[in-house]
Coordinates of C-alpha atoms and ligand atoms in Angstrom, one line a residue:
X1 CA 52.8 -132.4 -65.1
X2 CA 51.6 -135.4 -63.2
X3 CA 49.7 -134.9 -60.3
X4 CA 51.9 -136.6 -58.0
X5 CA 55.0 -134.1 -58.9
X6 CA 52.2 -131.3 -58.6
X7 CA 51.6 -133.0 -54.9
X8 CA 55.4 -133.1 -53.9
X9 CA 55.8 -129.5 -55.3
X10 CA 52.9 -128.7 -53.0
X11 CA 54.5 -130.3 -49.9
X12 CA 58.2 -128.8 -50.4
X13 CA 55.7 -125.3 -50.9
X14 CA 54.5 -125.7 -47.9
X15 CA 57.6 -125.9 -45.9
X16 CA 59.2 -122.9 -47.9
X17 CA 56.4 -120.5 -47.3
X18 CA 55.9 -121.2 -44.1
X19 CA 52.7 -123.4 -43.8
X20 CA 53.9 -126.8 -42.8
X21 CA 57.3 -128.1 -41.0
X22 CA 58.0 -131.7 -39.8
X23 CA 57.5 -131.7 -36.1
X24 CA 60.8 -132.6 -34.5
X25 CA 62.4 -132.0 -38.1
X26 CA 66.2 -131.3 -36.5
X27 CA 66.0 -134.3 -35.0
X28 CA 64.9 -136.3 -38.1
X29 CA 61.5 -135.7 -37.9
X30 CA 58.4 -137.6 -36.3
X31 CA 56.3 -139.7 -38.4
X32 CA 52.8 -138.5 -39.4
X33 CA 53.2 -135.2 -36.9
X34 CA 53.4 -132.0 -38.6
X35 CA 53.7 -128.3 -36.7
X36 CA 52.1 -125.7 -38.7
X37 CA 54.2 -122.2 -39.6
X38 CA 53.1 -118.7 -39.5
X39 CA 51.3 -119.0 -42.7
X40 CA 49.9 -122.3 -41.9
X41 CA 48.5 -121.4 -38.1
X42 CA 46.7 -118.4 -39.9
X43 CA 45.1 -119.9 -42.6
X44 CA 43.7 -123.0 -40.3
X45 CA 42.5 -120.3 -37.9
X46 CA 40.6 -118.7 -40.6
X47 CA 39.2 -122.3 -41.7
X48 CA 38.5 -123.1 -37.8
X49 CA 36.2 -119.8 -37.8
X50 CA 34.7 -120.3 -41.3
X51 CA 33.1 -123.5 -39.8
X52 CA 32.2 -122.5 -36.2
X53 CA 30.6 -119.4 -37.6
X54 CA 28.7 -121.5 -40.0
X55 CA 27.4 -123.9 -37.5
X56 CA 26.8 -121.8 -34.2
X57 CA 26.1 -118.3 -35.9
X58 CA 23.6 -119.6 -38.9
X59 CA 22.2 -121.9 -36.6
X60 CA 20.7 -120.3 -33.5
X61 CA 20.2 -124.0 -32.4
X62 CA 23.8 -125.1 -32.2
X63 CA 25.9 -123.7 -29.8
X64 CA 29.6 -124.8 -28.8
X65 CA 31.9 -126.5 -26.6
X66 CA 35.4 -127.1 -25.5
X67 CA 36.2 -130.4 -23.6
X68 CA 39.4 -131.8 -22.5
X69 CA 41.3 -134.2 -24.4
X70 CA 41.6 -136.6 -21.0
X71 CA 38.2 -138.4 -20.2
X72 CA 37.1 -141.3 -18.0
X73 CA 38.7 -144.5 -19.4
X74 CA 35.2 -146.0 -19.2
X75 CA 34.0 -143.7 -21.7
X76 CA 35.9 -145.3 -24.3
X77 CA 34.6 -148.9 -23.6
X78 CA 31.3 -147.3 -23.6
X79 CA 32.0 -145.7 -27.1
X80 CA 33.4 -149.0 -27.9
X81 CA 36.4 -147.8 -28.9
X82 CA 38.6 -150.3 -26.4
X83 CA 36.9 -153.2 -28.2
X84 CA 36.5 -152.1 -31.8
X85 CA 38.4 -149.2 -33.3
X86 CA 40.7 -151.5 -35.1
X87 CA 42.3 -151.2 -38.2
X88 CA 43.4 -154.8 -39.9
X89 CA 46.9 -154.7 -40.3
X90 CA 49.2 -157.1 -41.9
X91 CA 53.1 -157.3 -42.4
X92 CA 55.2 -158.0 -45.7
X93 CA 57.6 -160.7 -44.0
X94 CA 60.0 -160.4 -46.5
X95 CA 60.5 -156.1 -46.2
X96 CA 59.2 -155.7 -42.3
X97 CA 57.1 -153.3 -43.8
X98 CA 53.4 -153.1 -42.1
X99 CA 49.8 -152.0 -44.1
X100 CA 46.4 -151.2 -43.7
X101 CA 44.9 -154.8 -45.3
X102 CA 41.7 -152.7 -46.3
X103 CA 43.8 -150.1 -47.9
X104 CA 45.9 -153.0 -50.0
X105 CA 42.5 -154.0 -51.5
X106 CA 41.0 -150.7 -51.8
X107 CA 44.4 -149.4 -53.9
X108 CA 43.4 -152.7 -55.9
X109 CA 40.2 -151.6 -56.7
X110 CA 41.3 -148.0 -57.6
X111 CA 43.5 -149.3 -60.3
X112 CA 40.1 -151.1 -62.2
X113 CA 38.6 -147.4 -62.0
X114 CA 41.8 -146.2 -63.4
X115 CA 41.8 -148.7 -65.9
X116 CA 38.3 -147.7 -66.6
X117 CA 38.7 -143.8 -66.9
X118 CA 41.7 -144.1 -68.7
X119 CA 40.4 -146.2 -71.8
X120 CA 36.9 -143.6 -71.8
X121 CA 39.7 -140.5 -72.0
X122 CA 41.0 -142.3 -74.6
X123 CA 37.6 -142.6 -76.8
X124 CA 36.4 -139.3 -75.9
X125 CA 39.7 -137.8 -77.3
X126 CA 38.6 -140.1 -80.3
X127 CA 35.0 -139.5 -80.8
X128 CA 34.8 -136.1 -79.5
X129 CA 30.9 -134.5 -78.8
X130 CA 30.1 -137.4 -80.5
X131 CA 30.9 -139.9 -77.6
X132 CA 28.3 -141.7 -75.5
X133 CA 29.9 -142.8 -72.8
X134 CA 27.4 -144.6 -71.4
X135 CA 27.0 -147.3 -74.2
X136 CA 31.3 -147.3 -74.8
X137 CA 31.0 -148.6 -70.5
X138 CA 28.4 -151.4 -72.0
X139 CA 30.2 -152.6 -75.3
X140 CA 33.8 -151.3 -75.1
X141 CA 35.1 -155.3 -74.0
X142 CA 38.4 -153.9 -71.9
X143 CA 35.8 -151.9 -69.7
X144 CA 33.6 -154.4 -69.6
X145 CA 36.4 -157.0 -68.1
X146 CA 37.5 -154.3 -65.5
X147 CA 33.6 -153.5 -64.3
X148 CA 33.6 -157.1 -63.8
X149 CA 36.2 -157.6 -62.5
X150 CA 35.8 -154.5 -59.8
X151 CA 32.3 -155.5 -59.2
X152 CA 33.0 -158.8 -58.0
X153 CA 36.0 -157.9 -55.9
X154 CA 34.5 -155.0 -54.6
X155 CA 31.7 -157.1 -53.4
X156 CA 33.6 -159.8 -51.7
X157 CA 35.7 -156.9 -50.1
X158 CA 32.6 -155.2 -48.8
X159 CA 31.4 -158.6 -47.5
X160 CA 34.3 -159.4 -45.9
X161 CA 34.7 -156.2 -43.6
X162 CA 31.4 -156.0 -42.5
X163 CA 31.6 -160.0 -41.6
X164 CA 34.8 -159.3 -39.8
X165 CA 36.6 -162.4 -41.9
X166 CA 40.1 -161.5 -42.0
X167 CA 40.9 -164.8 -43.3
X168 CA 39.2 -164.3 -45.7
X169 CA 41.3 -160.3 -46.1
X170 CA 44.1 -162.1 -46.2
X171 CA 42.9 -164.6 -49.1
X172 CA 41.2 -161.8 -51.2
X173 CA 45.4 -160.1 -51.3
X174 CA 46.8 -163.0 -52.0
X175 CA 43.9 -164.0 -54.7
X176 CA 44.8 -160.7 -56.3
X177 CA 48.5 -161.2 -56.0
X178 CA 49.1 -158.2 -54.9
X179 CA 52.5 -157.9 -53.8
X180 CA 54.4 -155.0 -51.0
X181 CA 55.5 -152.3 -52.8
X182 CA 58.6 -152.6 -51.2
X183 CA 60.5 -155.7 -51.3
X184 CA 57.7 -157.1 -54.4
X185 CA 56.8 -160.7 -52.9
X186 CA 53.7 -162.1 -51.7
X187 CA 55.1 -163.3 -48.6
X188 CA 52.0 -161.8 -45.9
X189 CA 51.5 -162.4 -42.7
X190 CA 48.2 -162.9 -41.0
X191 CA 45.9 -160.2 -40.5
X192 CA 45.2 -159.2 -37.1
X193 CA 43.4 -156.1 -35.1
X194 CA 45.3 -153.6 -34.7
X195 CA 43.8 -150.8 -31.8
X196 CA 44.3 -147.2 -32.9
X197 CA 43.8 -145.6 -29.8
X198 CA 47.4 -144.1 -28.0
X199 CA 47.4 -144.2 -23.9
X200 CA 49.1 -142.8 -21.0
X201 CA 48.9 -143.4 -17.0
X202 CA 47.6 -140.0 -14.8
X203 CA 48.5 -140.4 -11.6
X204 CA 51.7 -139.8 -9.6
X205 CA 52.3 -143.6 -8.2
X206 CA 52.8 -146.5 -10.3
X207 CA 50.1 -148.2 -7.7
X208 CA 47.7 -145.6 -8.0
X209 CA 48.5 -144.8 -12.1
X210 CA 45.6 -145.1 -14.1
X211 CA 45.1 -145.9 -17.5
X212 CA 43.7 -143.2 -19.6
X213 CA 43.3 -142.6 -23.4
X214 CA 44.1 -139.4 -25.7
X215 CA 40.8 -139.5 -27.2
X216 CA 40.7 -140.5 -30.9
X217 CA 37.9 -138.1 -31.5
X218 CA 36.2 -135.4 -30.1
X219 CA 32.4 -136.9 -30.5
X220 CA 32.6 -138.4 -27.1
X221 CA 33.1 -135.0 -25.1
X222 CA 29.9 -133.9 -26.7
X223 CA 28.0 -137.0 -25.9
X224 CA 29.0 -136.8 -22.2
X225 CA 27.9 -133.3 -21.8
X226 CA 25.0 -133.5 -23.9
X227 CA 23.4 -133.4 -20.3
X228 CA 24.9 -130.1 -19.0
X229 CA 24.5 -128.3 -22.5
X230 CA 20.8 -129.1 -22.5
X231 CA 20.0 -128.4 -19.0
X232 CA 22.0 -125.3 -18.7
X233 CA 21.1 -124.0 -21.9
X234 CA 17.4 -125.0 -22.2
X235 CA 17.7 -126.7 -25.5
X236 CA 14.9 -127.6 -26.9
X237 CA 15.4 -130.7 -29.6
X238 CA 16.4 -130.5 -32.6
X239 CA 19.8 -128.9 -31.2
X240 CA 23.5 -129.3 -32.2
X241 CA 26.7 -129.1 -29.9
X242 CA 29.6 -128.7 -31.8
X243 CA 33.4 -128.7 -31.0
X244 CA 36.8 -128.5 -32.1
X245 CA 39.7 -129.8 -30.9
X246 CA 42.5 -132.4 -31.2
X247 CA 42.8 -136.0 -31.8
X248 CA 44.7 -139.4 -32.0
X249 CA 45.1 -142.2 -33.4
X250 CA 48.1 -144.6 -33.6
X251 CA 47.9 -144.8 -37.4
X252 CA 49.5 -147.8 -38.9
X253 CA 50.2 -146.3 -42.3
X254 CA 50.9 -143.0 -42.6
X255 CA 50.9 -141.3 -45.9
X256 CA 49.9 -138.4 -47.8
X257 CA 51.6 -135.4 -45.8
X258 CA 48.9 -134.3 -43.3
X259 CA 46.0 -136.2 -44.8
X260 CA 46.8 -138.8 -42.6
X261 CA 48.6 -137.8 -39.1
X262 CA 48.8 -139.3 -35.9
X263 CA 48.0 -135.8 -33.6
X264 CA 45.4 -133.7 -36.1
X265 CA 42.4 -131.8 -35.1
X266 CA 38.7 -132.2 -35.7
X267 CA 35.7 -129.9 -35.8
X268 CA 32.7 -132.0 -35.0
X269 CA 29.1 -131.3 -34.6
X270 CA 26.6 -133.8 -32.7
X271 CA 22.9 -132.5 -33.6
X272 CA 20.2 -134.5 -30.9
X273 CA 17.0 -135.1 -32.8
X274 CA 13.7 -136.9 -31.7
X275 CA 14.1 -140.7 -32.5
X276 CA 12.7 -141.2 -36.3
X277 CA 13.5 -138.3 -37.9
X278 CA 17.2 -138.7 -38.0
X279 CA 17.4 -140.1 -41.7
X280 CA 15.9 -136.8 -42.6
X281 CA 18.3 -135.2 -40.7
X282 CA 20.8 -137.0 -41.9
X283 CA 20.0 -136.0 -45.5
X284 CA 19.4 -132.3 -44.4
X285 CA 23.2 -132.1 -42.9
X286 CA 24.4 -133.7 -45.7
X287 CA 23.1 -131.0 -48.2
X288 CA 24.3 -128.0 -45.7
X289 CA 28.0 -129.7 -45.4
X290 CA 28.2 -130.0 -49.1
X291 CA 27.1 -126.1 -49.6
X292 CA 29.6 -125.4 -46.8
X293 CA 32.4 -126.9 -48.8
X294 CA 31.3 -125.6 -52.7
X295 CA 31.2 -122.0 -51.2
X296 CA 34.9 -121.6 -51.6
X297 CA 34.3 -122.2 -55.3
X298 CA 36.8 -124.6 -55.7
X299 CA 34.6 -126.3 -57.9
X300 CA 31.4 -128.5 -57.4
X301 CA 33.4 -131.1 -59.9
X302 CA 35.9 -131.5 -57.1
X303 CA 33.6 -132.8 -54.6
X304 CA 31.6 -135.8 -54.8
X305 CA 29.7 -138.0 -52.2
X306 CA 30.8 -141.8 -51.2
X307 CA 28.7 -144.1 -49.2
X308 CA 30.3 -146.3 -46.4
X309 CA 30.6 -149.8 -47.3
X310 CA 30.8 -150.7 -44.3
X311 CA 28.6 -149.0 -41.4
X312 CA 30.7 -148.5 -38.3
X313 CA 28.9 -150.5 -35.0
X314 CA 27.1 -147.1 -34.2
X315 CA 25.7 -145.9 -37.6
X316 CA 22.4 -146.5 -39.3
X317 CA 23.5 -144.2 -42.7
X318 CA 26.9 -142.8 -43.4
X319 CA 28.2 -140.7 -46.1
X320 CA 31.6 -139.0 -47.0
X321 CA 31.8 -135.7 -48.7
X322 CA 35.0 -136.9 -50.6
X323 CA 37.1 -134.1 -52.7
X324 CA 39.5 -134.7 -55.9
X325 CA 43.0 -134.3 -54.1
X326 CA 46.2 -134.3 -56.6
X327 CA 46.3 -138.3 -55.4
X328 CA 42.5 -139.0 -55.9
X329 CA 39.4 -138.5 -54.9
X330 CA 39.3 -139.1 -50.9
X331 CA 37.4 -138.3 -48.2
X332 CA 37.2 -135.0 -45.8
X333 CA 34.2 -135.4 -43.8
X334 CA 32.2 -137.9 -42.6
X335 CA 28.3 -137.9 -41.8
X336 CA 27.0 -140.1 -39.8
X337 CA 23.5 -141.1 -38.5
X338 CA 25.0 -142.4 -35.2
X339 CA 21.2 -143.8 -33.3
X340 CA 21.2 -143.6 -29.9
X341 CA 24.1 -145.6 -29.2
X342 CA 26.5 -143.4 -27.9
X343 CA 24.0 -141.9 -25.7
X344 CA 22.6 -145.1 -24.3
X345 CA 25.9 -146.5 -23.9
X346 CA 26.9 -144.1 -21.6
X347 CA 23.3 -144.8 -20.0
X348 CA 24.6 -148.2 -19.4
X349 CA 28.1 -147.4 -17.7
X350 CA 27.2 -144.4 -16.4
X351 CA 24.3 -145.6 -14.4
X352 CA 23.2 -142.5 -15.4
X353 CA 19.9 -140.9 -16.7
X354 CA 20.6 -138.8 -20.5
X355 CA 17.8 -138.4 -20.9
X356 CA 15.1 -136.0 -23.1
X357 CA 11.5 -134.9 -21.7
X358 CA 10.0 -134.0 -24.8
X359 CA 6.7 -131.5 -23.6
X360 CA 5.1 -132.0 -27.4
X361 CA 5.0 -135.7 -26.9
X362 CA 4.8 -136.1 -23.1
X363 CA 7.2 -138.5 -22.7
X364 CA 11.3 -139.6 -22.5
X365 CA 13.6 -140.8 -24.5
X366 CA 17.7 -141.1 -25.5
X367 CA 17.9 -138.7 -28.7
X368 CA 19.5 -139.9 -31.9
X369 CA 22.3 -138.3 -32.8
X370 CA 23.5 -137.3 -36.3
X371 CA 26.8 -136.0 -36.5
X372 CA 28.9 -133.8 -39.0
X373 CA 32.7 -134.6 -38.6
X374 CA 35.8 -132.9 -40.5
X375 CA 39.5 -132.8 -40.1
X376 CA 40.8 -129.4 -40.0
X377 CA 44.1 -130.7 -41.1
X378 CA 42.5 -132.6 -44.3
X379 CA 40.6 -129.3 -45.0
X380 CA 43.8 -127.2 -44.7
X381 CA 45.1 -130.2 -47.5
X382 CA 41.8 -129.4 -49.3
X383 CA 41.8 -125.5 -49.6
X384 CA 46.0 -125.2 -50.2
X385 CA 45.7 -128.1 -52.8
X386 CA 43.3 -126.2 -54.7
X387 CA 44.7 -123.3 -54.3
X388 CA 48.1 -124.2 -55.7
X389 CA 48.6 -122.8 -59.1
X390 CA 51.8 -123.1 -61.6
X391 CA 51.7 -120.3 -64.1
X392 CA 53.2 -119.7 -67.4
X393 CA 53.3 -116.1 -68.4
X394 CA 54.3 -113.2 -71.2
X395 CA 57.9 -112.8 -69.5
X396 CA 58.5 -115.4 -66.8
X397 CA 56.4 -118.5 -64.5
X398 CA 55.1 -117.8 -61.3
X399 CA 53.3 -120.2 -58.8
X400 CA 50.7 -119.0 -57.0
X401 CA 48.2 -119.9 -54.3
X402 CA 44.4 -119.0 -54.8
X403 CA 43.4 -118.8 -51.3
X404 CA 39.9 -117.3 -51.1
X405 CA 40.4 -114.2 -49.9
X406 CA 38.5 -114.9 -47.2
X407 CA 40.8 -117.7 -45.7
X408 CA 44.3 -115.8 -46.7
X409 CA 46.6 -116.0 -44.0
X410 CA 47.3 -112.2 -45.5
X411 CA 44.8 -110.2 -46.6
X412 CA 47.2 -107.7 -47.8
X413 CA 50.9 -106.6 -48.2
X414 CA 51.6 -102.7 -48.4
X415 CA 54.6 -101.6 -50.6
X416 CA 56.4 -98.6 -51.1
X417 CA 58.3 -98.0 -54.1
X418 CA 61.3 -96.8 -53.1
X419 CA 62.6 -96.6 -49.7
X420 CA 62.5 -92.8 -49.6
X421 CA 60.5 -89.6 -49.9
X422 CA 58.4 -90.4 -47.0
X423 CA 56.6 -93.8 -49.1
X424 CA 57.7 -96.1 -46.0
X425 CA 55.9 -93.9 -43.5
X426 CA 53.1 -93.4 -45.7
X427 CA 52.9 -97.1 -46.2
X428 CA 53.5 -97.7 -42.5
X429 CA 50.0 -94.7 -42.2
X430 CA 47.9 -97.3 -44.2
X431 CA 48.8 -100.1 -42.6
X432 CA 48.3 -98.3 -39.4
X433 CA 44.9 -97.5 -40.5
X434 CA 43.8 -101.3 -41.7
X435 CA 45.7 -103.7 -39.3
X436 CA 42.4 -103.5 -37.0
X437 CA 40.2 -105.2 -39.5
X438 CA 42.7 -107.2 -41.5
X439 CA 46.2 -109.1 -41.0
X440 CA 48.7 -106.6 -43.1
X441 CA 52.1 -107.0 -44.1
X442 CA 54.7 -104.2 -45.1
X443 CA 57.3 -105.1 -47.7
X444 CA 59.9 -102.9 -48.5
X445 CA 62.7 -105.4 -49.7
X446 CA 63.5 -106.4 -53.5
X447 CA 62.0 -105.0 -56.7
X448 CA 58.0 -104.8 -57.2
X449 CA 57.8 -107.8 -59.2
X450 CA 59.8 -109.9 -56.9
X451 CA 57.8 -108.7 -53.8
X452 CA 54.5 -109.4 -56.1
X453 CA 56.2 -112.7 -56.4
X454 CA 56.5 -113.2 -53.1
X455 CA 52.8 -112.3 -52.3
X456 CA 51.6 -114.5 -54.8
X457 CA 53.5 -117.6 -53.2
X458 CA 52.0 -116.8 -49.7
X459 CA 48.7 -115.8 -51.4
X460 CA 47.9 -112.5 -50.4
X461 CA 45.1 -111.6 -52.5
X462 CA 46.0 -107.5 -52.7
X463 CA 49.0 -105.7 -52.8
X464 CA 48.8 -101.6 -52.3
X465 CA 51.8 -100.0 -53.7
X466 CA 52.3 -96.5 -52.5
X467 CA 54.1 -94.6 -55.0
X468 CA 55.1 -90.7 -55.2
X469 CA 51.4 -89.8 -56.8
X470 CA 50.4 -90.9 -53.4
X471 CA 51.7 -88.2 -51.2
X472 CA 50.1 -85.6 -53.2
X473 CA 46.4 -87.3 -54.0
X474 CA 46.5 -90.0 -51.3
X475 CA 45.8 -92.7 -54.0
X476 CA 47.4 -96.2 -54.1
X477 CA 47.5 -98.8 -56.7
X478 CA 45.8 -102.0 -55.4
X479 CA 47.1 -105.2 -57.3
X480 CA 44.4 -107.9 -57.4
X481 CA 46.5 -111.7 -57.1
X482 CA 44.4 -114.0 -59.5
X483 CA 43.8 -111.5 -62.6
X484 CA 47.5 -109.6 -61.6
X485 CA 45.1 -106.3 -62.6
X486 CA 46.0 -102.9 -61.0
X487 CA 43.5 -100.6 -60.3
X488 CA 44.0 -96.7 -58.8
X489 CA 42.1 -96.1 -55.7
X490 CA 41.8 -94.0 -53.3
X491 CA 43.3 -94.8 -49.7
X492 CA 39.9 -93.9 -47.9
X493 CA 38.6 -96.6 -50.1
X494 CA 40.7 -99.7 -49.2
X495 CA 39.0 -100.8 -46.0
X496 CA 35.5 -101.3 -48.1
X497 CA 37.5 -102.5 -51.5
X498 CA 39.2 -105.0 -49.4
X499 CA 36.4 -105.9 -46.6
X500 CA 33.9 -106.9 -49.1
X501 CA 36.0 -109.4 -50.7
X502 CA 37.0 -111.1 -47.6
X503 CA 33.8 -111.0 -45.4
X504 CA 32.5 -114.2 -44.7
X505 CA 29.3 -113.2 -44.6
X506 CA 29.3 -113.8 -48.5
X507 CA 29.9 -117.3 -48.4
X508 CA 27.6 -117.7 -45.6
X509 CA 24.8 -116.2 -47.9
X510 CA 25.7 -118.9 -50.3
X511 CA 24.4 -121.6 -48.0
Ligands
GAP601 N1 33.5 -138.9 -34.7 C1 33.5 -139.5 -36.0 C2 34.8 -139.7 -36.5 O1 35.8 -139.4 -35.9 P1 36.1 -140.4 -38.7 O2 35.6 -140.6 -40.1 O3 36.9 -141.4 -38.1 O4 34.8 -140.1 -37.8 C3 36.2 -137.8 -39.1 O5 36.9 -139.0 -38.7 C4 37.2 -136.9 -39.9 O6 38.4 -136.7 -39.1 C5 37.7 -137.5 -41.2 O7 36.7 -137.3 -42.2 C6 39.0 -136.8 -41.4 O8 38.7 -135.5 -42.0 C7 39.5 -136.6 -40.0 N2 40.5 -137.6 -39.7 C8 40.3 -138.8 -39.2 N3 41.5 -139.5 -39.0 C9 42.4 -138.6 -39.4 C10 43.9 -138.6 -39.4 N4 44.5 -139.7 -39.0 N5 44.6 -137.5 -39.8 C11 43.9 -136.4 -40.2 N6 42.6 -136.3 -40.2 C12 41.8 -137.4 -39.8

């Protein structure tokens, strides 16, 4: 099936099961907002927790925070995010339809690589183990015209964002002819800026109304408390301050379900280092966040890194950890080596001292800053994309979500067999017995198979059936999701069964 049915399967999934509504959806919906369900709110909880745990409980050098999402409008001309966190946008004239410019050229490019990977499937089919692909890229003559010609445009591209030139944005699209999906012509605009931040007015007079921003990330609540953390703390540098919380941005093109929303949440980590040893920083962070992610053994394949070709005004190295969603590889979390810019900006506005007293060197300085930054919301795409699964079997199909255990909104479903003979209430016992440690659910409705069904589509990895051998031997059968296996245990032995497989500390011990 292709991937982009597998992907709209996914979505209408998610709404069914009770991960992912619409916001607003009675009234038609709200574009790019999504509300999640009572699946959905579980499983990001358990996501939220697998990576606060992993940054403030395996690093006794990084401890937490929760700032507001209202800050001094100053902050954010500081950041220089009134001045420069623009996306180019441009306009179809012909279909009123508006796009990322960028994003035009970068699907451009992504048809060369498709180009590309679809003529070396095509030869490896052929060849088999006896395919080099390396020399069929140098001689094969259709790969060698799409190299070249994504080569040269990727260059020009690159050159032209980090020269600002959106004349020259405009003149690369129409150069490529590429035309609005839409209505088909070339008929384009201009490009211009376009400012992604949303604002508001606090204050109770129009007079005395002030303009103030809904922060577009949470970075900048670190940064202005780095002070207070390290004072009332006593951190010593290298230390980390990490958050999560929401943000916003006025995205111009919305797409992709919730890989792309207007109101989503980030989990971000600022880690303050002595100036000149962030690069190695940098490269530690970026080996920890990639462990973080291949932990859930979705598949190190997957996941891949992508270097920025363009370095935003603050960064001196940047890296995505991009994984392979059913539309493409794209990116989940950003690392950035961020200097001392943020901090010294706010220096600057503040009128303010932030700085470090360093007692090894004897001396004072603004700390560089290298930062770990990931969506919940794209990580929530990440961990259900991988975890859907469409299954042919002896008898019948049945779609299933992989969760690892560990991030399963259920962790198990308890089921009598019948509805009689005292199963319910010794079903209702177990439950009673487990629902301190893990989220239960009791299901008593429909035949096994169906409720097994059921399970699978929410992905709860174990289902205990209590049958009638139970009341005399207080055994169970436990049901494991991904191999459908049954297994006859004893009741005492559910809570260890169960908690090994969705401890966290196992992944943790991975890293
Ligand atoms: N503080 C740095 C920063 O905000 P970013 O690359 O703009 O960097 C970091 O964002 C992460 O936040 C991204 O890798 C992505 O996971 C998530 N993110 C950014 N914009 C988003 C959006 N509109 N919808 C959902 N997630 C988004």
């Amino acid at each position: 099936m292709a991937q982009e049915e597998i992907f709209k399967k996914l979505v209408a999934h998610c709404k069914e099961y009770g991960y992912v509504f619409q916001s607003s959806e009675i009234y038609d919906g709200l574009s790019a907002v999504y509300d999640y369900g009572q699946y959905g709110v579980e499983l990001k909880n358990n996501i939220k927790k697998y990576w606060w745990d992993s940054m403030v409980l395996l690093h006794e050098n990084v401890v937490g925070i929760d700032s507001a999402i209202f800050m001094h409008p100053t902050i954010w001309k500081a950041s220089g995010h009134v001045d420069a966190f623009n996306d180019p946008l441009i306009d179809n004239k012909d279909s009123k339809k508006r796009y990322r410019a960028d994003v035009l050229v970068e699907d451009q490019l992504a048809k060369f690589e498709e180009k590309i990977n679809k003529e070396i499937e095509k030869a490896h089919k052929r060849f088999g183990d006896a395919f080099d692909e390396q020399q069929f890229r140098e001689t094969n003559q259709r790969v060698v015209d799409n190299q070249k010609k994504y080569d040269d445009l990727h260059e020009r591209f690159s050159k032209a964002l980090n020269d600002n030139n959106l004349e020259e944005l405009k003149q690369i699209i129409i150069d490529q002819e590429i035309v609005c999906p839409v209505s088909g012509t070339r008929n384009w605009t201009d490009v211009r800026q376009f400012n992604l931040m949303f604002s508001t007015e606090m204050g109770s007079t129009s007079e005395g109304a002030m303009k103030v921003y809904l922060r577009p990330e949470t970075a900048q609540g670190i940064f202005v408390n780095y002070l207070n953390v390290q004072k009332s703390g006593r951190m010593k540098i290298p230390f980390g301050i990490a958050q999560i919380g929401k943000a916003f941005r006025n995205e111009i093109v919305a797409r992709q379900f919730i890989f792309r929303m207007r109101e989503f949440e980030q989990m971000e980590m600022q880690f303050f280092v002595r100036p000149g040893t962030e690069l190695d920083w940098f490269e530690k962070w970026k080996e920890l966040r990639m462990q973080w992610h291949q932990a859930l053994g979705f598949g190190a394949e997957n996941y891949r890194f992508h270097e920025h070709e363009k370095l935003a005004h603050y960064a001196n190295a940047a890296v995505d950890v991009e994984f392979k969603f059913p539309f493409g590889f794209k990116e989940v979390e950003g690392i950035h080596s961020r200097t001392d810019f943020d901090l010294s900006q706010h220096e600057k506005y503040s009128g303010k001292k932030v700085r470090y007293f360093d007692p090894e060197l004897n001396e004072s300085y603004v700390p560089f800053v290298v930062e770990t930054s990931i969506g919940v919301d794209r990580m929530f795409l990440q961990v259900i994309s991988a975890a859907y699964h469409e299954e042919q079997l002896e008898k019948d199909s049945r779609v299933v979500l992989k969760l690892p255990p560990v991030l399963a909104p259920v962790k198990l479903a308890v089921m009598p067999l019948v509805k009689k003979d005292g199963l319910p209430e010794k079903a209702r016992e177990i439950i009673d017995r487990l629902k301190f440690g893990f989220n239960c659910q009791y299901d008593e409705k429909d035949s096994i198979g169906k409720r097994y069904r059921r399970q699978d589509a929410i992905g709860t990895p174990f289902c205990v059936t209590v049958d009638h051998q139970t009341t005399t031997d207080n055994t169970v059968t436990i049901r494991y999701r991904d191999s459908m296996e049954q297994e006859r245990v004893n009741i005492a032995d559910l809570d260890t069964i169960i908690g090994e497989k969705v401890s966290m500390r196992r992944l943790f011990e991975k890293q």
